[in-house]
Short mmCIF file of C-alpha atoms in Angstrom, two decimals:
data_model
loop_
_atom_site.label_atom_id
_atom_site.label_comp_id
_atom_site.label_asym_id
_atom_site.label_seq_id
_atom_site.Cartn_x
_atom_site.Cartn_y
_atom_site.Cartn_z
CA UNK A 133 1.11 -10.26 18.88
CA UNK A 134 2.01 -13.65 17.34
CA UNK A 135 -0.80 -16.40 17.59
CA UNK A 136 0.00 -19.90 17.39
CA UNK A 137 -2.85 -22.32 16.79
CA UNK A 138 -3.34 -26.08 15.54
CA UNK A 139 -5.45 -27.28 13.37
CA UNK A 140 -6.73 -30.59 11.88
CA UNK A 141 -6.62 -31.42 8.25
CA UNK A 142 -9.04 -34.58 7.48
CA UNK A 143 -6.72 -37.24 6.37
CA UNK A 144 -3.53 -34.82 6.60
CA UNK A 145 -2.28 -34.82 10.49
CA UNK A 146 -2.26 -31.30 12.08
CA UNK A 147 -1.49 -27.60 10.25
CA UNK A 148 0.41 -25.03 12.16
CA UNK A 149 -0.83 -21.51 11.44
CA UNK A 150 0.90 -18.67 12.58
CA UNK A 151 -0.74 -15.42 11.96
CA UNK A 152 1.25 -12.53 12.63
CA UNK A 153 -1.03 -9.77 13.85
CA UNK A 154 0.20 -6.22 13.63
CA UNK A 155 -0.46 -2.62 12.67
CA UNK A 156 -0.95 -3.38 9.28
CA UNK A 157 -4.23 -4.72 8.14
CA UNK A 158 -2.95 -7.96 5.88
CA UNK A 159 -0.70 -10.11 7.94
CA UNK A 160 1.30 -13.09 7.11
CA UNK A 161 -0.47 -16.64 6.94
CA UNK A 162 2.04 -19.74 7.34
CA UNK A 163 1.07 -23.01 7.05
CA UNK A 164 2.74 -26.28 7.88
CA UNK A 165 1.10 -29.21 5.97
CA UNK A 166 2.15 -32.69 7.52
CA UNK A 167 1.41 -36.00 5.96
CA UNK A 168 -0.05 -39.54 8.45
CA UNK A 169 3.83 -39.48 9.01
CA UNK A 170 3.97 -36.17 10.81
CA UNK A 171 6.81 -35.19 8.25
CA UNK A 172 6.16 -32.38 6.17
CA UNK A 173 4.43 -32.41 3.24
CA UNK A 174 3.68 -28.79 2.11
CA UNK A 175 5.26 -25.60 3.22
CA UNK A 176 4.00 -21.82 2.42
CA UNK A 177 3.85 -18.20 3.63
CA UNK A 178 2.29 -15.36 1.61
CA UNK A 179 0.38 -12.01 2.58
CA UNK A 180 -2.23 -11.41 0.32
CA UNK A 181 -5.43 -8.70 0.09
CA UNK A 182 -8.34 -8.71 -2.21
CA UNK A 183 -10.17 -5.49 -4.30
CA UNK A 184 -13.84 -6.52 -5.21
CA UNK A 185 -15.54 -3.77 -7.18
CA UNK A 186 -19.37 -4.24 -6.97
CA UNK A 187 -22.94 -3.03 -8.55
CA UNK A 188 -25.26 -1.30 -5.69
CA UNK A 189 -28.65 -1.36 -6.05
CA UNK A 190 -28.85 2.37 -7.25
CA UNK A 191 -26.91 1.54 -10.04
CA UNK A 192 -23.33 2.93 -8.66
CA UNK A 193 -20.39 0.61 -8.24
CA UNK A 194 -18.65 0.56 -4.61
CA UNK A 195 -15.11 -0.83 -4.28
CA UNK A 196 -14.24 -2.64 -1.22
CA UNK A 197 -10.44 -4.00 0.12
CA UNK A 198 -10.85 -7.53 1.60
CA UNK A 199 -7.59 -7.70 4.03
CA UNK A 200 -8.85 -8.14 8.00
CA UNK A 201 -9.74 -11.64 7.21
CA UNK A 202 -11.15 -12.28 11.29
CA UNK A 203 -10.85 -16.29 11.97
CA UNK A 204 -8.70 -18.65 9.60
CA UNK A 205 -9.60 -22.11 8.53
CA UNK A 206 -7.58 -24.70 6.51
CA UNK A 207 -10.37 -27.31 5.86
CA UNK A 208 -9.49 -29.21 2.60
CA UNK A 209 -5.69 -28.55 2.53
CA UNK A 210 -4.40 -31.93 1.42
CA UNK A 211 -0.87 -32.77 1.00
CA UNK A 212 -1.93 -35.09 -2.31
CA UNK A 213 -1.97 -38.26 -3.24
CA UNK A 214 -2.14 -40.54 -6.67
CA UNK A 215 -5.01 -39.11 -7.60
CA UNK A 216 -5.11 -35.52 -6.67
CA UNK A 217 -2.50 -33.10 -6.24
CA UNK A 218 -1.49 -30.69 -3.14
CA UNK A 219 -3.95 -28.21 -2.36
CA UNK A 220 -3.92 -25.12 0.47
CA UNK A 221 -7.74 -24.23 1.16
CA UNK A 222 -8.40 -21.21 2.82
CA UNK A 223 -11.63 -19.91 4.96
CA UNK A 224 -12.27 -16.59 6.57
CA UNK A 225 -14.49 -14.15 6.95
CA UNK A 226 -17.99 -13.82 6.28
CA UNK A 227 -17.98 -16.33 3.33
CA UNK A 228 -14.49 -15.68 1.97
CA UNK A 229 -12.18 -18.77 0.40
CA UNK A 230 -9.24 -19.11 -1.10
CA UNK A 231 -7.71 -22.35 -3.07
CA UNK A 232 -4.25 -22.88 -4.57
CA UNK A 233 -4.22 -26.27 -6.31
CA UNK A 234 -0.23 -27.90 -7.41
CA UNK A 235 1.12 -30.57 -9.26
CA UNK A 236 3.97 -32.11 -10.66
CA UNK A 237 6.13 -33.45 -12.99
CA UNK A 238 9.12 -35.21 -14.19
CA UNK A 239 11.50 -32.15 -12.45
CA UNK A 240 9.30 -29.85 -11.54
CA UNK A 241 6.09 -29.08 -9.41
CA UNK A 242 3.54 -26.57 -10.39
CA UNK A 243 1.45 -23.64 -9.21
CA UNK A 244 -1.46 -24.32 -11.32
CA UNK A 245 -4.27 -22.23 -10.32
CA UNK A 246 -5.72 -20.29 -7.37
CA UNK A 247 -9.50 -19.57 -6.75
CA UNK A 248 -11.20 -16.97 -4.84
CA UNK A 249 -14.75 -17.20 -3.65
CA UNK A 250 -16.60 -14.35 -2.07
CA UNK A 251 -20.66 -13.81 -1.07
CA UNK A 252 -22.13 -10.56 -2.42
CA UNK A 253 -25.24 -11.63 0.10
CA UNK A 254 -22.69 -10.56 3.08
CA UNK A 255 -24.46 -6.99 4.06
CA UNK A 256 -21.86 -5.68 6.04
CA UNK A 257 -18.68 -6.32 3.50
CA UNK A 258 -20.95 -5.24 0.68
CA UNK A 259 -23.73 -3.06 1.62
CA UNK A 260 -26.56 -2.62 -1.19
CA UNK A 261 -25.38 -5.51 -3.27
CA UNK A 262 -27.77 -5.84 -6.23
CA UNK A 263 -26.50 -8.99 -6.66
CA UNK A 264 -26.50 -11.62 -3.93
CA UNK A 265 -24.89 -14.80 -3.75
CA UNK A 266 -21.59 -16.47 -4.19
CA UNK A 267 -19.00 -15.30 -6.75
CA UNK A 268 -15.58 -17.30 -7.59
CA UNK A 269 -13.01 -16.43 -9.53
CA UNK A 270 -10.20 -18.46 -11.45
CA UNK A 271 -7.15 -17.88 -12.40
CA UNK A 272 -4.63 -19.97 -13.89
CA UNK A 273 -1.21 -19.86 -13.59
CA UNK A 274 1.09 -22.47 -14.39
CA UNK A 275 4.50 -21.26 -12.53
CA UNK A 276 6.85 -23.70 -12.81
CA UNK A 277 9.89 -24.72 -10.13
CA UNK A 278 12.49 -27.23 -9.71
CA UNK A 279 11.46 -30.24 -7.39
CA UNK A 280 13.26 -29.71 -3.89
CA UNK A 281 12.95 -25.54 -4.51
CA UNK A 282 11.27 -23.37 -2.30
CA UNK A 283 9.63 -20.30 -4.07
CA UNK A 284 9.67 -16.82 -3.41
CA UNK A 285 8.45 -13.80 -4.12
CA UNK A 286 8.67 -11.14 -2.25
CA UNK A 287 7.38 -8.54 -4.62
CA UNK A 288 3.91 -7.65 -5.48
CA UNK A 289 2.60 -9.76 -7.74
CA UNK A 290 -1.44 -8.99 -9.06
CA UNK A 291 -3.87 -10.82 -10.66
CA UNK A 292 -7.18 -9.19 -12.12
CA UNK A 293 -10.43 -10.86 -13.44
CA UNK A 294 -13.84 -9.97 -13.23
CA UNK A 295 -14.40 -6.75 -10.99
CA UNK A 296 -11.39 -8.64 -8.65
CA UNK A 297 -8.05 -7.62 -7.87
CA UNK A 298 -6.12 -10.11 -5.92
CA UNK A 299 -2.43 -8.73 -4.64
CA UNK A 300 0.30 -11.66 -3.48
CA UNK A 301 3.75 -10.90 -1.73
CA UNK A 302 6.30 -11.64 0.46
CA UNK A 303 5.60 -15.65 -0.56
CA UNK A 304 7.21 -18.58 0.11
CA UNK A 305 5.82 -21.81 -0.56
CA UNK A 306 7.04 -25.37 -1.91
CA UNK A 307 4.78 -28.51 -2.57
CA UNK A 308 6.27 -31.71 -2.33
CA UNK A 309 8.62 -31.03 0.30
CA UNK A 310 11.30 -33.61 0.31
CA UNK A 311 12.10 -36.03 3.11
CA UNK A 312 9.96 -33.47 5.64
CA UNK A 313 12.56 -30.58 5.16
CA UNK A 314 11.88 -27.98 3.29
CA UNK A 315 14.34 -27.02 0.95
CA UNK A 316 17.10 -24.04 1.85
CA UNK A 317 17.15 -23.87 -2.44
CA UNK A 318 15.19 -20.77 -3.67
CA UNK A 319 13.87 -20.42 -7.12
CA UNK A 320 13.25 -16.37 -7.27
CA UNK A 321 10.51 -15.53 -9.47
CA UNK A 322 11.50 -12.78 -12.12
CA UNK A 323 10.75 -9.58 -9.90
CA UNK A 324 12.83 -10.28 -7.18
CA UNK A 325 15.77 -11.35 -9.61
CA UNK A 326 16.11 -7.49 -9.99
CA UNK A 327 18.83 -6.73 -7.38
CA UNK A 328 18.76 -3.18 -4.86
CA UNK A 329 20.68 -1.70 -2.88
CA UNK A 330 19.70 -0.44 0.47
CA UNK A 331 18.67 2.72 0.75
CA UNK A 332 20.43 5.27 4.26
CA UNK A 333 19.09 5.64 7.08
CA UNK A 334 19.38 8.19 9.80
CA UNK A 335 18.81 6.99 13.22
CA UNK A 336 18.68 9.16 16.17
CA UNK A 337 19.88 7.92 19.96
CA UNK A 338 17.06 7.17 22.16
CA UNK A 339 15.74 9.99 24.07
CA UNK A 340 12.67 11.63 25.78
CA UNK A 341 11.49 13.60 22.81
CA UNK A 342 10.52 11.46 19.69
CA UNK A 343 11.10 14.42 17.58
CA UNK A 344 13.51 13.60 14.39
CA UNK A 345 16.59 15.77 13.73
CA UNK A 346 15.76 17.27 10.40
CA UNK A 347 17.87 15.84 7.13
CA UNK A 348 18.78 17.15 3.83
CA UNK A 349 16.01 17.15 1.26
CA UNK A 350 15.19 13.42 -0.70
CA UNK A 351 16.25 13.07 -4.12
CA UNK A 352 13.28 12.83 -6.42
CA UNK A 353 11.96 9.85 -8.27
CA UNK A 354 10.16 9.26 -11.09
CA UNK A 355 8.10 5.80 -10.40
CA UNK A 356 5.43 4.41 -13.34
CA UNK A 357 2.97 1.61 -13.17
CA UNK A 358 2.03 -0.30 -16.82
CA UNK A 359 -1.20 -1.65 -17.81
CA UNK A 360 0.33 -4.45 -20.57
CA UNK A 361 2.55 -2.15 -22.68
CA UNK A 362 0.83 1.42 -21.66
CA UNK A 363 1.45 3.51 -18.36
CA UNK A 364 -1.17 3.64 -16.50
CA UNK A 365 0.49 5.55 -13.52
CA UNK A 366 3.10 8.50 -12.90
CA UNK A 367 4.54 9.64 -9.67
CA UNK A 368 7.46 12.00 -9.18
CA UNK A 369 8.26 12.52 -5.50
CA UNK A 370 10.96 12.90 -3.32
CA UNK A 371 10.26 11.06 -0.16
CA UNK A 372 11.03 11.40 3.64
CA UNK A 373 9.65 9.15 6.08
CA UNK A 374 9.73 9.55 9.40
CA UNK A 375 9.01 6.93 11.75
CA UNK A 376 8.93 7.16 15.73
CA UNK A 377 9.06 3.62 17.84
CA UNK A 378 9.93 2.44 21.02
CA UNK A 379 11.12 6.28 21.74
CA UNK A 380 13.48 6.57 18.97
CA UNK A 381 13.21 8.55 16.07
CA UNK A 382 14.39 7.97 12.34
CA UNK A 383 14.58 9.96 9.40
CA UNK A 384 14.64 7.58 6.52
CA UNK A 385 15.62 9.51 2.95
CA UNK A 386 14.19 7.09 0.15
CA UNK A 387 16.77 6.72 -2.60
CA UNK A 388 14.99 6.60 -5.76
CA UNK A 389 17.74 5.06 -7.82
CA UNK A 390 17.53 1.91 -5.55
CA UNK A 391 13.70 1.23 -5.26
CA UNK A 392 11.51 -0.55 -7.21
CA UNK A 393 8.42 0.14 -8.23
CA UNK A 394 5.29 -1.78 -9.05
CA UNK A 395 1.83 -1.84 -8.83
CA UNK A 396 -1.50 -1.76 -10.69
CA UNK A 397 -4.59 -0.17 -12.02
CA UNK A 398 -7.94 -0.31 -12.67
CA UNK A 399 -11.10 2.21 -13.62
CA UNK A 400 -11.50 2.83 -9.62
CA UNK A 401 -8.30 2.34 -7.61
CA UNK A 402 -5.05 2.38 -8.42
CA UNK A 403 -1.76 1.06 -6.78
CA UNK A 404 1.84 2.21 -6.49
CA UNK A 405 4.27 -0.04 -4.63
CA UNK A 406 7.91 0.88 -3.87
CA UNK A 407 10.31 -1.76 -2.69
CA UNK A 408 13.82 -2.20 -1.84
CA UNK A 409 15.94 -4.73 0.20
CA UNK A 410 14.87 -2.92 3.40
CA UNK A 411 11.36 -2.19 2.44
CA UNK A 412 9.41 -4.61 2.16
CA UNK A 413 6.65 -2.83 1.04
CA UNK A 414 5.61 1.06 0.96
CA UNK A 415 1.78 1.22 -0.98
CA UNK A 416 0.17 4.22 -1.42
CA UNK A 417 -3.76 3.29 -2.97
CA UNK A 418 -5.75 5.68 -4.53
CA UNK A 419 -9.39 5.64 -5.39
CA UNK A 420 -12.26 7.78 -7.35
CA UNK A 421 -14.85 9.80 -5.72
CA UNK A 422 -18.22 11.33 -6.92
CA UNK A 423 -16.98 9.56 -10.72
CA UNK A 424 -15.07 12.55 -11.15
CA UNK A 425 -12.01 13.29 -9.13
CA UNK A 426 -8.50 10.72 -7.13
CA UNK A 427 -7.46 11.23 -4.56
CA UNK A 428 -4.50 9.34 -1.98
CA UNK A 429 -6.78 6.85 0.07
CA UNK A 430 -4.71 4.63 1.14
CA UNK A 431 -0.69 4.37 2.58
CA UNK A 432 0.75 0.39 3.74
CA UNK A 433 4.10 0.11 4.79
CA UNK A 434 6.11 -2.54 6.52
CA UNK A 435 10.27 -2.16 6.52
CA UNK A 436 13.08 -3.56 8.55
CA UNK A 437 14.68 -0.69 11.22
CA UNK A 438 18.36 -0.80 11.52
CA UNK A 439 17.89 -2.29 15.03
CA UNK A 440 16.32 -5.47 12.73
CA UNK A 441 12.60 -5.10 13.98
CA UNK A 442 9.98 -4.74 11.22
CA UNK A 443 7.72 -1.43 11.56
CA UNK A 444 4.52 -1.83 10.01
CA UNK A 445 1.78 0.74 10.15
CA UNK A 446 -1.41 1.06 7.47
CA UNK A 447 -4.10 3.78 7.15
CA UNK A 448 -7.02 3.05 4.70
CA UNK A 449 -8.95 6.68 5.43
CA UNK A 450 -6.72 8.79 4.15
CA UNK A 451 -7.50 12.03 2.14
CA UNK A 452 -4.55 13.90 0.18
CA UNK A 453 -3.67 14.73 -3.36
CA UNK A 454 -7.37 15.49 -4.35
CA UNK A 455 -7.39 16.45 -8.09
CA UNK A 456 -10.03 16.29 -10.62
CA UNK A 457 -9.84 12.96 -12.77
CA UNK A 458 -7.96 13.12 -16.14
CA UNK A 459 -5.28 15.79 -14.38
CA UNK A 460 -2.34 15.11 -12.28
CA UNK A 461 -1.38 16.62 -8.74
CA UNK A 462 1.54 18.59 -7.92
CA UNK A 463 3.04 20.34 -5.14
CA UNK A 464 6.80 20.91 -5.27
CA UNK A 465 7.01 22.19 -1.62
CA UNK A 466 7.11 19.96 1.12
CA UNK A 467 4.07 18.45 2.36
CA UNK A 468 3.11 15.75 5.22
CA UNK A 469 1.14 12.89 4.55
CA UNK A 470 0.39 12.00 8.34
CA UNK A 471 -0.11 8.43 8.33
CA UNK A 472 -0.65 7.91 12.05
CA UNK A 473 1.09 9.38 15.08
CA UNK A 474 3.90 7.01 14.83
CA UNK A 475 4.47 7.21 11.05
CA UNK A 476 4.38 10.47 8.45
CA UNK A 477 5.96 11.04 4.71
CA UNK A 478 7.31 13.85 3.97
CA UNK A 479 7.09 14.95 0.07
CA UNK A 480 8.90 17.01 -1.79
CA UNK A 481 8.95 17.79 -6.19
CA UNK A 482 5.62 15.81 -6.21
CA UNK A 483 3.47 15.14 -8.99
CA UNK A 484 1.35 12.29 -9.22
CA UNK A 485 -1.24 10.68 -11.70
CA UNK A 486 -2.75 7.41 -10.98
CA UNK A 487 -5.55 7.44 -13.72
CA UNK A 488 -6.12 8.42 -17.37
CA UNK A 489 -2.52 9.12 -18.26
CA UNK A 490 -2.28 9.27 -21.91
CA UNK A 491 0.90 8.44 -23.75
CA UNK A 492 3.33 7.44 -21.11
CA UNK A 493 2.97 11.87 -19.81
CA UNK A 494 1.11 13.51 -16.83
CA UNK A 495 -1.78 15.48 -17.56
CA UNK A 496 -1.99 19.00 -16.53
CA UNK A 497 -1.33 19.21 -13.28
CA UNK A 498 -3.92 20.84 -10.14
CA UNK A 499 -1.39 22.33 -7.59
CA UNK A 500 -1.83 22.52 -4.07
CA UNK A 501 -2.36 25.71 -1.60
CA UNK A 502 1.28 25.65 -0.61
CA UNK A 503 2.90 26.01 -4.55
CA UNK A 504 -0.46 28.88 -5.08
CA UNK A 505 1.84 32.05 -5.14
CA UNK A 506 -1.11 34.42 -6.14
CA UNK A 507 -2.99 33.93 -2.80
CA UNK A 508 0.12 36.23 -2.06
CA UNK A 509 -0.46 38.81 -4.27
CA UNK A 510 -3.64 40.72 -2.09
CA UNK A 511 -2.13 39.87 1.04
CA UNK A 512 1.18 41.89 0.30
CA UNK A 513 -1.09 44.53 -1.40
CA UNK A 514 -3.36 44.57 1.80
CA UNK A 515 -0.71 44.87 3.84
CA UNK A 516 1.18 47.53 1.97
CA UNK A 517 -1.85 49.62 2.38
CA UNK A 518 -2.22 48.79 5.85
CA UNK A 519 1.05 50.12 6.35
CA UNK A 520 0.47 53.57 4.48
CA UNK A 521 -3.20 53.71 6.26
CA UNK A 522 -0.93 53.15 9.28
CA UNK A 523 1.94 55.38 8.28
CA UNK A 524 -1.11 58.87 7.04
CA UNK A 525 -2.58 58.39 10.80
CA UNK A 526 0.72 58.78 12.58
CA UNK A 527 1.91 61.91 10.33
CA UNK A 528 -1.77 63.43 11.42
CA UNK A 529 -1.60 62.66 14.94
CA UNK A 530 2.10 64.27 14.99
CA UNK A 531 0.57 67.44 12.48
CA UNK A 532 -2.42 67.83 15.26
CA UNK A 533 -0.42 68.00 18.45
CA UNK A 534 2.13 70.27 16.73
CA UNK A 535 -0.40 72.92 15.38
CA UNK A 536 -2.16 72.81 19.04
CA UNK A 537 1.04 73.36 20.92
CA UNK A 538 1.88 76.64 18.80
CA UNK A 539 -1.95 77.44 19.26
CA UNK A 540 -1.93 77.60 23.15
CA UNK A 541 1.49 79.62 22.48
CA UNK A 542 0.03 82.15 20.82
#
């Protein structure tokens, strides 16, 4: 469903929001900023999520994903002035806010910082807070573009300060729009100068069933996330997905050699983020449980369908790849990460380690059921002696009836 509302900015004429509601639990936010004039001011589009990781009041930390943000606000977006510069100010939620302040120079105009303000003191977005009250965070930035530019960047990009993880993509934004157009020049920041290639993709015809015809087994990829200059997460994986909407069914084979990866980590949850010029984004989250094992609690996807529509389907209660913490997971035969009834990954060669991985190499590795050949070993014995138990009790049944049929003879 796509929601269009107006709202008014003290001192800045009206801001259209669209917010693009879907399967997906972060959606799109694009705001319009116009100036007394009605002429444009301030243009931007972004998807963004927040990770706040948080001291209980038994002395455990809880991590919690801030995405559904509920009701927006814009109050104290400003298209600038003399004095001050543009500013987009964001409300939602239970005490949630969000500031990115700009400015500008000679040639250029500048992202200089963005804040994010949350309330510990909300009970239901952080139950058993031992701290209550409101916490903001800063970070400055300083990204530079060319007057007239619009920016984008459509991969992930993270920031992390202070028990916060903020995630940014698919963005678009330019301050000081020009003449109220904005600008058809992009400036590209450096991740999505990286160019890809689209990956195949197997469509069936429309029909009654919504079962996929089966394809050939994915390549395998080997996909790493760095911490500064150390990994801080491996996955190898060949990956399937299949996806069923509207009736059809597609088989999508993810080719490794044209997807990007990114991500990030931190002592509780971890990211991995695969991207290519048809996906927009494939996550897959994992967290820590009982301080001692990961596990995959988390899959996000959103990706155009070669019919042009954009499937996006997300699943934060999730429970695969469980393996004890400082060891990686693997299970080479193929296994289904069922995502929801619409949307499942098929994975093949995997072996995955989102924490503790020392010197760039996985740990060793916990393998799953399917890969444990020794559960075979008593169940062909058992059933070899099943068959001789089998095999004794016919020959004596036969011996019997023999030996009483020459009996009566006699």
């Amino acid at each position: 469903m796509v929601c269009f509302r107006l709202f008014p900015v003290p001192g800045s004429g009206l801001v259209l929001v669209c917010l693009v509601l879907g399967a997906v639990q972060s959606y799109a936010l694009e705001l319009n900023l116009t100036d007394s004039g009605k002429a444009t001011c301030l243009y931007a589009k972004w998807q963004m999520n927040f990770t706040v990781r948080y001291e209980t009041t038994n002395k455990t930390y809880k991590t919690v994903t801030i995405s559904d943000r509920g009701t927006v606000t814009y109050n104290g977006s400003i298209c600038g002035d003399d004095q001050n510069g543009p500013k987009i100010a964001v409300q939602f939620g239970p005490g949630f806010s969000w500031i990115a302040n700009f400015s500008k120079a000679a040639s250029t105009y500048s992202i200089d910082s963005i804040s994010f303000s949350y309330n510990t003191g909300d009970n239901t977005t952080f139950p058993d807070a031992e701290d209550k009250g409101i916490i903001t965070v800063d970070e400055l930035l300083a990204i530079k573009i060319p007057l007239n530019d619009l920016f984008r960047c459509n991969s992930l990009s993270t920031l992390e300060k202070n028990d916060v993880v903020q995630n940014y993509w698919d963005v678009l934004v330019q301050a000081f729009v020009q003449n109220g157009t904005v600008s058809t020049n992009e400036f590209l920041c450096d991740e999505d100068k990286t160019s890809t290639v689209a990956p195949t993709i197997h469509t069936t015809v429309p029909s009654p069933t919504t079962t996929p015809t089966p394809k050939e087994k994915p390549e395998a990829g080997t996909y790493s996330v760095n911490n500064g200059n150390e990994t801080c997460l491996l996955a190898t994986m060949g990956l399937q997905l299949n996806i069923t909407q509207d009736k059809v069914a597609s088989v999508i084979n993810i080719n490794p050699n044209t997807t990007h990866s990114t991500g990030s980590c931190r002592s509780h949850t971890a990211l991995l983020r695969l991207n290519s010029s048809t996906i927009k984004y494939l996550d897959f989250v994992f967290a820590v449980k009982n301080e001692n094992r990961f596990y995959l609690k988390e899959v996000n996807v959103s990706m155009y369908l070669v019919n042009g529509s954009v499937f996006s389907i997300a699943n934060n209660n999730l429970s695969y790849w469980d393996a004890p913490l400082g060891s990686s997971y693997m299970c080479n035969k193929e296994q289904t990460v069922s995502v929801s009834g619409a949307f499942q990954i098929n994975t093949f060669d995997l072996r995955v380690q989102p924490f503790n991985v020392t010197q760039g190499k996985y740990s060793t590795a916990q393998e799953c059921s399917l890969d444990d050949d020794t559960i075979l070993i008593p169940i062909i014995v058992g059933a070899g002696l099943s068959g001789l138990i089998i095999v004794i009790v016919i020959a004596y049944v036969i011996g019997r009836r023999k030996s009483y049929a020459g009996y009566q003879t006699l």
